[in-house]
Amino acid sequence: MYFSDRGYDVVVVDNYFRRKACDELDTGLLYPVPNLIDRAKLWHQLTGKEIKVIIGDLTNDEFTRSLFNSKSNYDWALSNNSHAQPTTVVHYAEQPSAPYSMMNYKYAGLTITNNLQATNNLMWAVKDLSPETHIIKLGTMGEYGTPNIDIEEGWLVVTHKGREQKFLYPRQGGSVYHTTKIMDTDLLWFGVRNWDLRVTDLMQGPVYGNETEESKIDPRLKTLFNYDEIFGTILNRFIVQAAIDYPLSVYGKGGQKRGFLNIKDTLQCVHKAELKPADKGELRIFNQITETFSVNELATKTQKAGAALGIKVNIEHIENPRKELEDHYYNPTYQGLVDIGVVPHLLSDEYMIHALEEAISCKDNIRRDVIFKGIKW
Ligand code: USQ
């Protein structure tokens, strides 16, 4: 919708993985969201703009290749005087949850197969059929882990015995999911070195929020909002917990620091990266966060928003189900996206109060039983 609204011809490919996983694992949603086909129809009715939807599985190599070599997928775009091959592919087709990947060997395997197979199929399809296409891949800040030195944007110059070389910044994922993201970075880095592909890797931190420019047009255009342990990210979870008088679930000491961004900025970052593509033979890496917070700081902010609305919010430190540092150094650089024009929406008290009011308005949909299941690392 963000790209369509800005005049791009957009083709979306999805296999409903996330929805099916939410059903299978019975995760609950803050509000219902129409499926992709109905949302594309709604978008057309509301704006007159067309988004082509293709339902299929990108782990199927021939299916992925068909997206690039079948003209029929682009007939409609061609009629708009556009390209027969996509200028850009935004690769979001990965299983995104760390807890999902740690439930057991089966879900770990599904995460590895889905994430690496889809990335490999895309890389080969672009190399063979559309080598000028710019791949924008969603990476994660969690690839770096929490090292005791500053985190650079993707690369580190290493001096060793008097000689120097630039390498990918050392990676150490904290879950099978994060480890697949390290492996797909490596795969695409190989494609860049070997075939001169052009790739941007966006190292995204945990996202919060659900309001976008499009959801203002019609609330049915809002994105999925998970608050459960598997697909919910921390700030969204805390806000929902506060809305139903559930003590905020701080894992362990709560000193875990991460880089966050508002959902409004996610597509802004992708768009700026699209406007200024990576060069051929370049793997360009941006740290896609706008500010850092500890879990405790987010809990305190949620408590403060509750107080502003006359709600008492309790904080509970529970035994950490994850294996992670709970008190650590964290100093990532995040300048690259600002340099290409991203203007961040920072986390304000107004945002927190507004988000809590929205969660309260959906209170009847919130299920306490899905908030904590204790998936152990
Ligand atoms: N945490 C709590 N209480 C909770 C949930 C989480 O204290 O109820 C803590 C976690 O232990 C962790 C931090 O909050 O230290 C962030 O957890 P999260 O569940 O919000 O995020 P995470 O599992 O790391 O994964 C999310 C997205 C993933 C993305 C990643 C960016 O699901 O797709 O890649 O954020 S990052 O964290 O930078 O790796």
JSON list of N, CA, C and O in Angstrom, two decimals, residues 212-253:
[
{"chain": "A", "resi": 212, "resn": "THR", "atom": "N", "xyz": [-0.64, 3.17, 10.42]},
{"chain": "A", "resi": 212, "resn": "THR", "atom": "CA", "xyz": [0.14, 3.63, 9.27]},
{"chain": "A", "resi": 212, "resn": "THR", "atom": "C", "xyz": [-0.71, 4.66, 8.53]},
{"chain": "A", "resi": 212, "resn": "THR", "atom": "O", "xyz": [-1.88, 4.85, 8.86]},
{"chain": "A", "resi": 213, "resn": "GLU", "atom": "N", "xyz": [-0.13, 5.27, 7.52]},
{"chain": "A", "resi": 213, "resn": "GLU", "atom": "CA", "xyz": [-0.91, 6.24, 6.73]},
{"chain": "A", "resi": 213, "resn": "GLU", "atom": "C", "xyz": [-2.14, 5.56, 6.16]},
{"chain": "A", "resi": 213, "resn": "GLU", "atom": "O", "xyz": [-3.21, 6.14, 6.05]},
{"chain": "A", "resi": 214, "resn": "GLU", "atom": "N", "xyz": [-1.98, 4.27, 5.77]},
{"chain": "A", "resi": 214, "resn": "GLU", "atom": "CA", "xyz": [-3.07, 3.56, 5.10]},
{"chain": "A", "resi": 214, "resn": "GLU", "atom": "C", "xyz": [-4.19, 3.20, 6.07]},
{"chain": "A", "resi": 214, "resn": "GLU", "atom": "O", "xyz": [-5.37, 3.22, 5.70]},
{"chain": "A", "resi": 215, "resn": "SER", "atom": "N", "xyz": [-3.81, 2.87, 7.32]},
{"chain": "A", "resi": 215, "resn": "SER", "atom": "CA", "xyz": [-4.87, 2.47, 8.26]},
{"chain": "A", "resi": 215, "resn": "SER", "atom": "C", "xyz": [-5.75, 3.65, 8.63]},
{"chain": "A", "resi": 215, "resn": "SER", "atom": "O", "xyz": [-6.87, 3.48, 9.11]},
{"chain": "A", "resi": 216, "resn": "LYS", "atom": "N", "xyz": [-5.25, 4.87, 8.37]},
{"chain": "A", "resi": 216, "resn": "LYS", "atom": "CA", "xyz": [-6.09, 6.06, 8.61]},
{"chain": "A", "resi": 216, "resn": "LYS", "atom": "C", "xyz": [-7.20, 6.15, 7.56]},
{"chain": "A", "resi": 216, "resn": "LYS", "atom": "O", "xyz": [-8.27, 6.68, 7.80]},
{"chain": "A", "resi": 217, "resn": "ILE", "atom": "N", "xyz": [-6.92, 5.60, 6.35]},
{"chain": "A", "resi": 217, "resn": "ILE", "atom": "CA", "xyz": [-7.93, 5.63, 5.29]},
{"chain": "A", "resi": 217, "resn": "ILE", "atom": "C", "xyz": [-9.09, 4.72, 5.67]},
{"chain": "A", "resi": 217, "resn": "ILE", "atom": "O", "xyz": [-10.26, 5.05, 5.49]},
{"chain": "A", "resi": 218, "resn": "ASP", "atom": "N", "xyz": [-8.77, 3.54, 6.21]},
{"chain": "A", "resi": 218, "resn": "ASP", "atom": "CA", "xyz": [-9.80, 2.58, 6.61]},
{"chain": "A", "resi": 218, "resn": "ASP", "atom": "C", "xyz": [-9.17, 1.61, 7.62]},
{"chain": "A", "resi": 218, "resn": "ASP", "atom": "O", "xyz": [-8.13, 1.04, 7.33]},
{"chain": "A", "resi": 219, "resn": "PRO", "atom": "N", "xyz": [-9.81, 1.42, 8.78]},
{"chain": "A", "resi": 219, "resn": "PRO", "atom": "CA", "xyz": [-9.18, 0.54, 9.79]},
{"chain": "A", "resi": 219, "resn": "PRO", "atom": "C", "xyz": [-9.01, -0.90, 9.32]},
{"chain": "A", "resi": 219, "resn": "PRO", "atom": "O", "xyz": [-8.18, -1.64, 9.87]},
{"chain": "A", "resi": 220, "resn": "ARG", "atom": "N", "xyz": [-9.77, -1.31, 8.29]},
{"chain": "A", "resi": 220, "resn": "ARG", "atom": "CA", "xyz": [-9.59, -2.69, 7.79]},
{"chain": "A", "resi": 220, "resn": "ARG", "atom": "C", "xyz": [-8.24, -2.85, 7.10]},
{"chain": "A", "resi": 220, "resn": "ARG", "atom": "O", "xyz": [-7.82, -3.95, 6.78]},
{"chain": "A", "resi": 221, "resn": "LEU", "atom": "N", "xyz": [-7.54, -1.75, 6.85]},
{"chain": "A", "resi": 221, "resn": "LEU", "atom": "CA", "xyz": [-6.21, -1.83, 6.21]},
{"chain": "A", "resi": 221, "resn": "LEU", "atom": "C", "xyz": [-5.09, -1.92, 7.25]},
{"chain": "A", "resi": 221, "resn": "LEU", "atom": "O", "xyz": [-3.91, -1.92, 6.90]},
{"chain": "A", "resi": 222, "resn": "LYS", "atom": "N", "xyz": [-5.47, -2.03, 8.52]},
{"chain": "A", "resi": 222, "resn": "LYS", "atom": "CA", "xyz": [-4.43, -2.17, 9.56]},
{"chain": "A", "resi": 222, "resn": "LYS", "atom": "C", "xyz": [-3.71, -3.50, 9.41]},
{"chain": "A", "resi": 222, "resn": "LYS", "atom": "O", "xyz": [-4.28, -4.49, 8.97]},
{"chain": "A", "resi": 223, "resn": "THR", "atom": "N", "xyz": [-2.48, -3.51, 9.88]},
{"chain": "A", "resi": 223, "resn": "THR", "atom": "CA", "xyz": [-1.69, -4.74, 9.84]},
{"chain": "A", "resi": 223, "resn": "THR", "atom": "C", "xyz": [-2.12, -5.68, 10.98]},
{"chain": "A", "resi": 223, "resn": "THR", "atom": "O", "xyz": [-2.79, -5.27, 11.92]},
{"chain": "A", "resi": 224, "resn": "LEU", "atom": "N", "xyz": [-1.71, -6.95, 10.89]},
{"chain": "A", "resi": 224, "resn": "LEU", "atom": "CA", "xyz": [-1.97, -7.90, 11.98]},
{"chain": "A", "resi": 224, "resn": "LEU", "atom": "C", "xyz": [-1.32, -7.38, 13.26]},
{"chain": "A", "resi": 224, "resn": "LEU", "atom": "O", "xyz": [-0.21, -6.86, 13.23]},
{"chain": "A", "resi": 225, "resn": "PHE", "atom": "N", "xyz": [-2.00, -7.55, 14.38]},
{"chain": "A", "resi": 225, "resn": "PHE", "atom": "CA", "xyz": [-1.42, -7.14, 15.66]},
{"chain": "A", "resi": 225, "resn": "PHE", "atom": "C", "xyz": [-1.42, -8.35, 16.60]},
{"chain": "A", "resi": 225, "resn": "PHE", "atom": "O", "xyz": [-2.46, -8.78, 17.08]},
{"chain": "A", "resi": 226, "resn": "ASN", "atom": "N", "xyz": [-0.22, -8.90, 16.83]},
{"chain": "A", "resi": 226, "resn": "ASN", "atom": "CA", "xyz": [-0.09, -10.03, 17.75]},
{"chain": "A", "resi": 226, "resn": "ASN", "atom": "C", "xyz": [0.39, -9.53, 19.10]},
{"chain": "A", "resi": 226, "resn": "ASN", "atom": "O", "xyz": [1.24, -8.64, 19.18]},
{"chain": "A", "resi": 227, "resn": "TYR", "atom": "N", "xyz": [-0.14, -10.13, 20.14]},
{"chain": "A", "resi": 227, "resn": "TYR", "atom": "CA", "xyz": [0.31, -9.78, 21.50]},
{"chain": "A", "resi": 227, "resn": "TYR", "atom": "C", "xyz": [0.71, -11.03, 22.28]},
{"chain": "A", "resi": 227, "resn": "TYR", "atom": "O", "xyz": [1.05, -10.97, 23.45]},
{"chain": "A", "resi": 228, "resn": "ASP", "atom": "N", "xyz": [0.66, -12.17, 21.62]},
{"chain": "A", "resi": 228, "resn": "ASP", "atom": "CA", "xyz": [0.99, -13.45, 22.27]},
{"chain": "A", "resi": 228, "resn": "ASP", "atom": "C", "xyz": [2.51, -13.60, 22.40]},
{"chain": "A", "resi": 228, "resn": "ASP", "atom": "O", "xyz": [3.27, -12.83, 21.81]},
{"chain": "A", "resi": 229, "resn": "GLU", "atom": "N", "xyz": [2.92, -14.66, 23.07]},
{"chain": "A", "resi": 229, "resn": "GLU", "atom": "CA", "xyz": [4.35, -14.86, 23.30]},
{"chain": "A", "resi": 229, "resn": "GLU", "atom": "C", "xyz": [5.12, -15.17, 22.01]},
{"chain": "A", "resi": 229, "resn": "GLU", "atom": "O", "xyz": [6.31, -14.86, 21.90]},
{"chain": "A", "resi": 230, "resn": "ILE", "atom": "N", "xyz": [4.44, -15.77, 21.03]},
{"chain": "A", "resi": 230, "resn": "ILE", "atom": "CA", "xyz": [5.18, -16.23, 19.85]},
{"chain": "A", "resi": 230, "resn": "ILE", "atom": "C", "xyz": [5.38, -15.10, 18.83]},
{"chain": "A", "resi": 230, "resn": "ILE", "atom": "O", "xyz": [6.49, -14.85, 18.38]},
{"chain": "A", "resi": 231, "resn": "PHE", "atom": "N", "xyz": [4.32, -14.43, 18.46]},
{"chain": "A", "resi": 231, "resn": "PHE", "atom": "CA", "xyz": [4.45, -13.42, 17.40]},
{"chain": "A", "resi": 231, "resn": "PHE", "atom": "C", "xyz": [4.39, -11.98, 17.91]},
{"chain": "A", "resi": 231, "resn": "PHE", "atom": "O", "xyz": [4.66, -11.05, 17.15]},
{"chain": "A", "resi": 232, "resn": "GLY", "atom": "N", "xyz": [4.03, -11.78, 19.19]},
{"chain": "A", "resi": 232, "resn": "GLY", "atom": "CA", "xyz": [3.96, -10.41, 19.70]},
{"chain": "A", "resi": 232, "resn": "GLY", "atom": "C", "xyz": [5.34, -9.89, 20.05]},
{"chain": "A", "resi": 232, "resn": "GLY", "atom": "O", "xyz": [6.12, -10.62, 20.65]},
{"chain": "A", "resi": 233, "resn": "THR", "atom": "N", "xyz": [5.64, -8.65, 19.69]},
{"chain": "A", "resi": 233, "resn": "THR", "atom": "CA", "xyz": [6.92, -8.07, 20.12]},
{"chain": "A", "resi": 233, "resn": "THR", "atom": "C", "xyz": [6.68, -7.27, 21.42]},
{"chain": "A", "resi": 233, "resn": "THR", "atom": "O", "xyz": [5.56, -6.90, 21.74]},
{"chain": "A", "resi": 234, "resn": "ILE", "atom": "N", "xyz": [7.77, -7.01, 22.09]},
{"chain": "A", "resi": 234, "resn": "ILE", "atom": "CA", "xyz": [7.66, -6.62, 23.50]},
{"chain": "A", "resi": 234, "resn": "ILE", "atom": "C", "xyz": [6.75, -5.43, 23.79]},
{"chain": "A", "resi": 234, "resn": "ILE", "atom": "O", "xyz": [5.88, -5.51, 24.65]},
{"chain": "A", "resi": 235, "resn": "LEU", "atom": "N", "xyz": [6.91, -4.31, 23.07]},
{"chain": "A", "resi": 235, "resn": "LEU", "atom": "CA", "xyz": [6.13, -3.13, 23.46]},
{"chain": "A", "resi": 235, "resn": "LEU", "atom": "C", "xyz": [4.64, -3.35, 23.17]},
{"chain": "A", "resi": 235, "resn": "LEU", "atom": "O", "xyz": [3.78, -2.98, 23.98]},
{"chain": "A", "resi": 236, "resn": "ASN", "atom": "N", "xyz": [4.33, -3.98, 22.05]},
{"chain": "A", "resi": 236, "resn": "ASN", "atom": "CA", "xyz": [2.92, -4.30, 21.76]},
{"chain": "A", "resi": 236, "resn": "ASN", "atom": "C", "xyz": [2.35, -5.19, 22.87]},
{"chain": "A", "resi": 236, "resn": "ASN", "atom": "O", "xyz": [1.20, -5.05, 23.29]},
{"chain": "A", "resi": 237, "resn": "ARG", "atom": "N", "xyz": [3.18, -6.12, 23.34]},
{"chain": "A", "resi": 237, "resn": "ARG", "atom": "CA", "xyz": [2.71, -7.01, 24.40]},
{"chain": "A", "resi": 237, "resn": "ARG", "atom": "C", "xyz": [2.45, -6.23, 25.70]},
{"chain": "A", "resi": 237, "resn": "ARG", "atom": "O", "xyz": [1.41, -6.40, 26.33]},
{"chain": "A", "resi": 238, "resn": "PHE", "atom": "N", "xyz": [3.39, -5.35, 26.05]},
{"chain": "A", "resi": 238, "resn": "PHE", "atom": "CA", "xyz": [3.22, -4.61, 27.31]},
{"chain": "A", "resi": 238, "resn": "PHE", "atom": "C", "xyz": [1.94, -3.75, 27.26]},
{"chain": "A", "resi": 238, "resn": "PHE", "atom": "O", "xyz": [1.21, -3.66, 28.24]},
{"chain": "A", "resi": 239, "resn": "ILE", "atom": "N", "xyz": [1.68, -3.14, 26.12]},
{"chain": "A", "resi": 239, "resn": "ILE", "atom": "CA", "xyz": [0.50, -2.27, 26.03]},
{"chain": "A", "resi": 239, "resn": "ILE", "atom": "C", "xyz": [-0.78, -3.08, 26.19]},
{"chain": "A", "resi": 239, "resn": "ILE", "atom": "O", "xyz": [-1.70, -2.68, 26.91]},
{"chain": "A", "resi": 240, "resn": "VAL", "atom": "N", "xyz": [-0.82, -4.25, 25.56]},
{"chain": "A", "resi": 240, "resn": "VAL", "atom": "CA", "xyz": [-2.00, -5.10, 25.68]},
{"chain": "A", "resi": 240, "resn": "VAL", "atom": "C", "xyz": [-2.14, -5.63, 27.12]},
{"chain": "A", "resi": 240, "resn": "VAL", "atom": "O", "xyz": [-3.23, -5.67, 27.69]},
{"chain": "A", "resi": 241, "resn": "GLN", "atom": "N", "xyz": [-1.01, -5.99, 27.72]},
{"chain": "A", "resi": 241, "resn": "GLN", "atom": "CA", "xyz": [-1.06, -6.48, 29.11]},
{"chain": "A", "resi": 241, "resn": "GLN", "atom": "C", "xyz": [-1.62, -5.39, 30.03]},
{"chain": "A", "resi": 241, "resn": "GLN", "atom": "O", "xyz": [-2.47, -5.66, 30.88]},
{"chain": "A", "resi": 242, "resn": "ALA", "atom": "N", "xyz": [-1.13, -4.14, 29.82]},
{"chain": "A", "resi": 242, "resn": "ALA", "atom": "CA", "xyz": [-1.60, -3.03, 30.66]},
{"chain": "A", "resi": 242, "resn": "ALA", "atom": "C", "xyz": [-3.11, -2.84, 30.50]},
{"chain": "A", "resi": 242, "resn": "ALA", "atom": "O", "xyz": [-3.81, -2.54, 31.48]},
{"chain": "A", "resi": 243, "resn": "ALA", "atom": "N", "xyz": [-3.62, -3.05, 29.30]},
{"chain": "A", "resi": 243, "resn": "ALA", "atom": "CA", "xyz": [-5.04, -2.82, 29.02]},
{"chain": "A", "resi": 243, "resn": "ALA", "atom": "C", "xyz": [-5.94, -3.79, 29.77]},
{"chain": "A", "resi": 243, "resn": "ALA", "atom": "O", "xyz": [-7.10, -3.48, 30.03]},
{"chain": "A", "resi": 244, "resn": "ILE", "atom": "N", "xyz": [-5.41, -4.98, 30.11]},
{"chain": "A", "resi": 244, "resn": "ILE", "atom": "CA", "xyz": [-6.29, -5.95, 30.79]},
{"chain": "A", "resi": 244, "resn": "ILE", "atom": "C", "xyz": [-5.80, -6.27, 32.21]},
{"chain": "A", "resi": 244, "resn": "ILE", "atom": "O", "xyz": [-6.12, -7.32, 32.75]},
{"chain": "A", "resi": 245, "resn": "ASP", "atom": "N", "xyz": [-5.03, -5.36, 32.78]},
{"chain": "A", "resi": 245, "resn": "ASP", "atom": "CA", "xyz": [-4.57, -5.53, 34.15]},
{"chain": "A", "resi": 245, "resn": "ASP", "atom": "C", "xyz": [-3.80, -6.84, 34.33]},
{"chain": "A", "resi": 245, "resn": "ASP", "atom": "O", "xyz": [-4.02, -7.59, 35.29]},
{"chain": "A", "resi": 246, "resn": "TYR", "atom": "N", "xyz": [-2.91, -7.12, 33.38]},
{"chain": "A", "resi": 246, "resn": "TYR", "atom": "CA", "xyz": [-2.04, -8.30, 33.44]},
{"chain": "A", "resi": 246, "resn": "TYR", "atom": "C", "xyz": [-0.65, -7.74, 33.76]},
{"chain": "A", "resi": 246, "resn": "TYR", "atom": "O", "xyz": [-0.19, -6.83, 33.07]},
{"chain": "A", "resi": 247, "resn": "PRO", "atom": "N", "xyz": [0.03, -8.22, 34.77]},
{"chain": "A", "resi": 247, "resn": "PRO", "atom": "CA", "xyz": [1.33, -7.63, 35.12]},
{"chain": "A", "resi": 247, "resn": "PRO", "atom": "C", "xyz": [2.31, -7.71, 33.95]},
{"chain": "A", "resi": 247, "resn": "PRO", "atom": "O", "xyz": [2.40, -8.77, 33.29]},
{"chain": "A", "resi": 248, "resn": "LEU", "atom": "N", "xyz": [3.03, -6.64, 33.69]},
{"chain": "A", "resi": 248, "resn": "LEU", "atom": "CA", "xyz": [3.95, -6.61, 32.54]},
{"chain": "A", "resi": 248, "resn": "LEU", "atom": "C", "xyz": [5.01, -7.70, 32.72]},
{"chain": "A", "resi": 248, "resn": "LEU", "atom": "O", "xyz": [5.67, -7.77, 33.76]},
{"chain": "A", "resi": 249, "resn": "SER", "atom": "N", "xyz": [5.17, -8.52, 31.68]},
{"chain": "A", "resi": 249, "resn": "SER", "atom": "CA", "xyz": [6.02, -9.72, 31.79]},
{"chain": "A", "resi": 249, "resn": "SER", "atom": "C", "xyz": [7.48, -9.39, 31.45]},
{"chain": "A", "resi": 249, "resn": "SER", "atom": "O", "xyz": [7.95, -9.64, 30.35]},
{"chain": "A", "resi": 250, "resn": "VAL", "atom": "N", "xyz": [8.19, -8.81, 32.41]},
{"chain": "A", "resi": 250, "resn": "VAL", "atom": "CA", "xyz": [9.62, -8.52, 32.20]},
{"chain": "A", "resi": 250, "resn": "VAL", "atom": "C", "xyz": [10.39, -9.82, 32.42]},
{"chain": "A", "resi": 250, "resn": "VAL", "atom": "O", "xyz": [10.30, -10.43, 33.48]},
{"chain": "A", "resi": 251, "resn": "TYR", "atom": "N", "xyz": [11.14, -10.23, 31.37]},
{"chain": "A", "resi": 251, "resn": "TYR", "atom": "CA", "xyz": [11.90, -11.47, 31.50]},
{"chain": "A", "resi": 251, "resn": "TYR", "atom": "C", "xyz": [13.21, -11.19, 32.26]},
{"chain": "A", "resi": 251, "resn": "TYR", "atom": "O", "xyz": [14.03, -10.36, 31.81]},
{"chain": "A", "resi": 252, "resn": "GLY", "atom": "N", "xyz": [13.39, -11.87, 33.37]},
{"chain": "A", "resi": 252, "resn": "GLY", "atom": "CA", "xyz": [14.62, -11.73, 34.14]},
{"chain": "A", "resi": 252, "resn": "GLY", "atom": "C", "xyz": [14.80, -10.32, 34.69]},
{"chain": "A", "resi": 252, "resn": "GLY", "atom": "O", "xyz": [13.83, -9.67, 35.08]},
{"chain": "A", "resi": 253, "resn": "LYS", "atom": "N", "xyz": [16.06, -9.83, 34.66]},
{"chain": "A", "resi": 253, "resn": "LYS", "atom": "CA", "xyz": [16.36, -8.51, 35.26]},
{"chain": "A", "resi": 253, "resn": "LYS", "atom": "C", "xyz": [15.78, -7.36, 34.45]},
{"chain": "A", "resi": 253, "resn": "LYS", "atom": "O", "xyz": [15.63, -6.25, 34.95]}
]
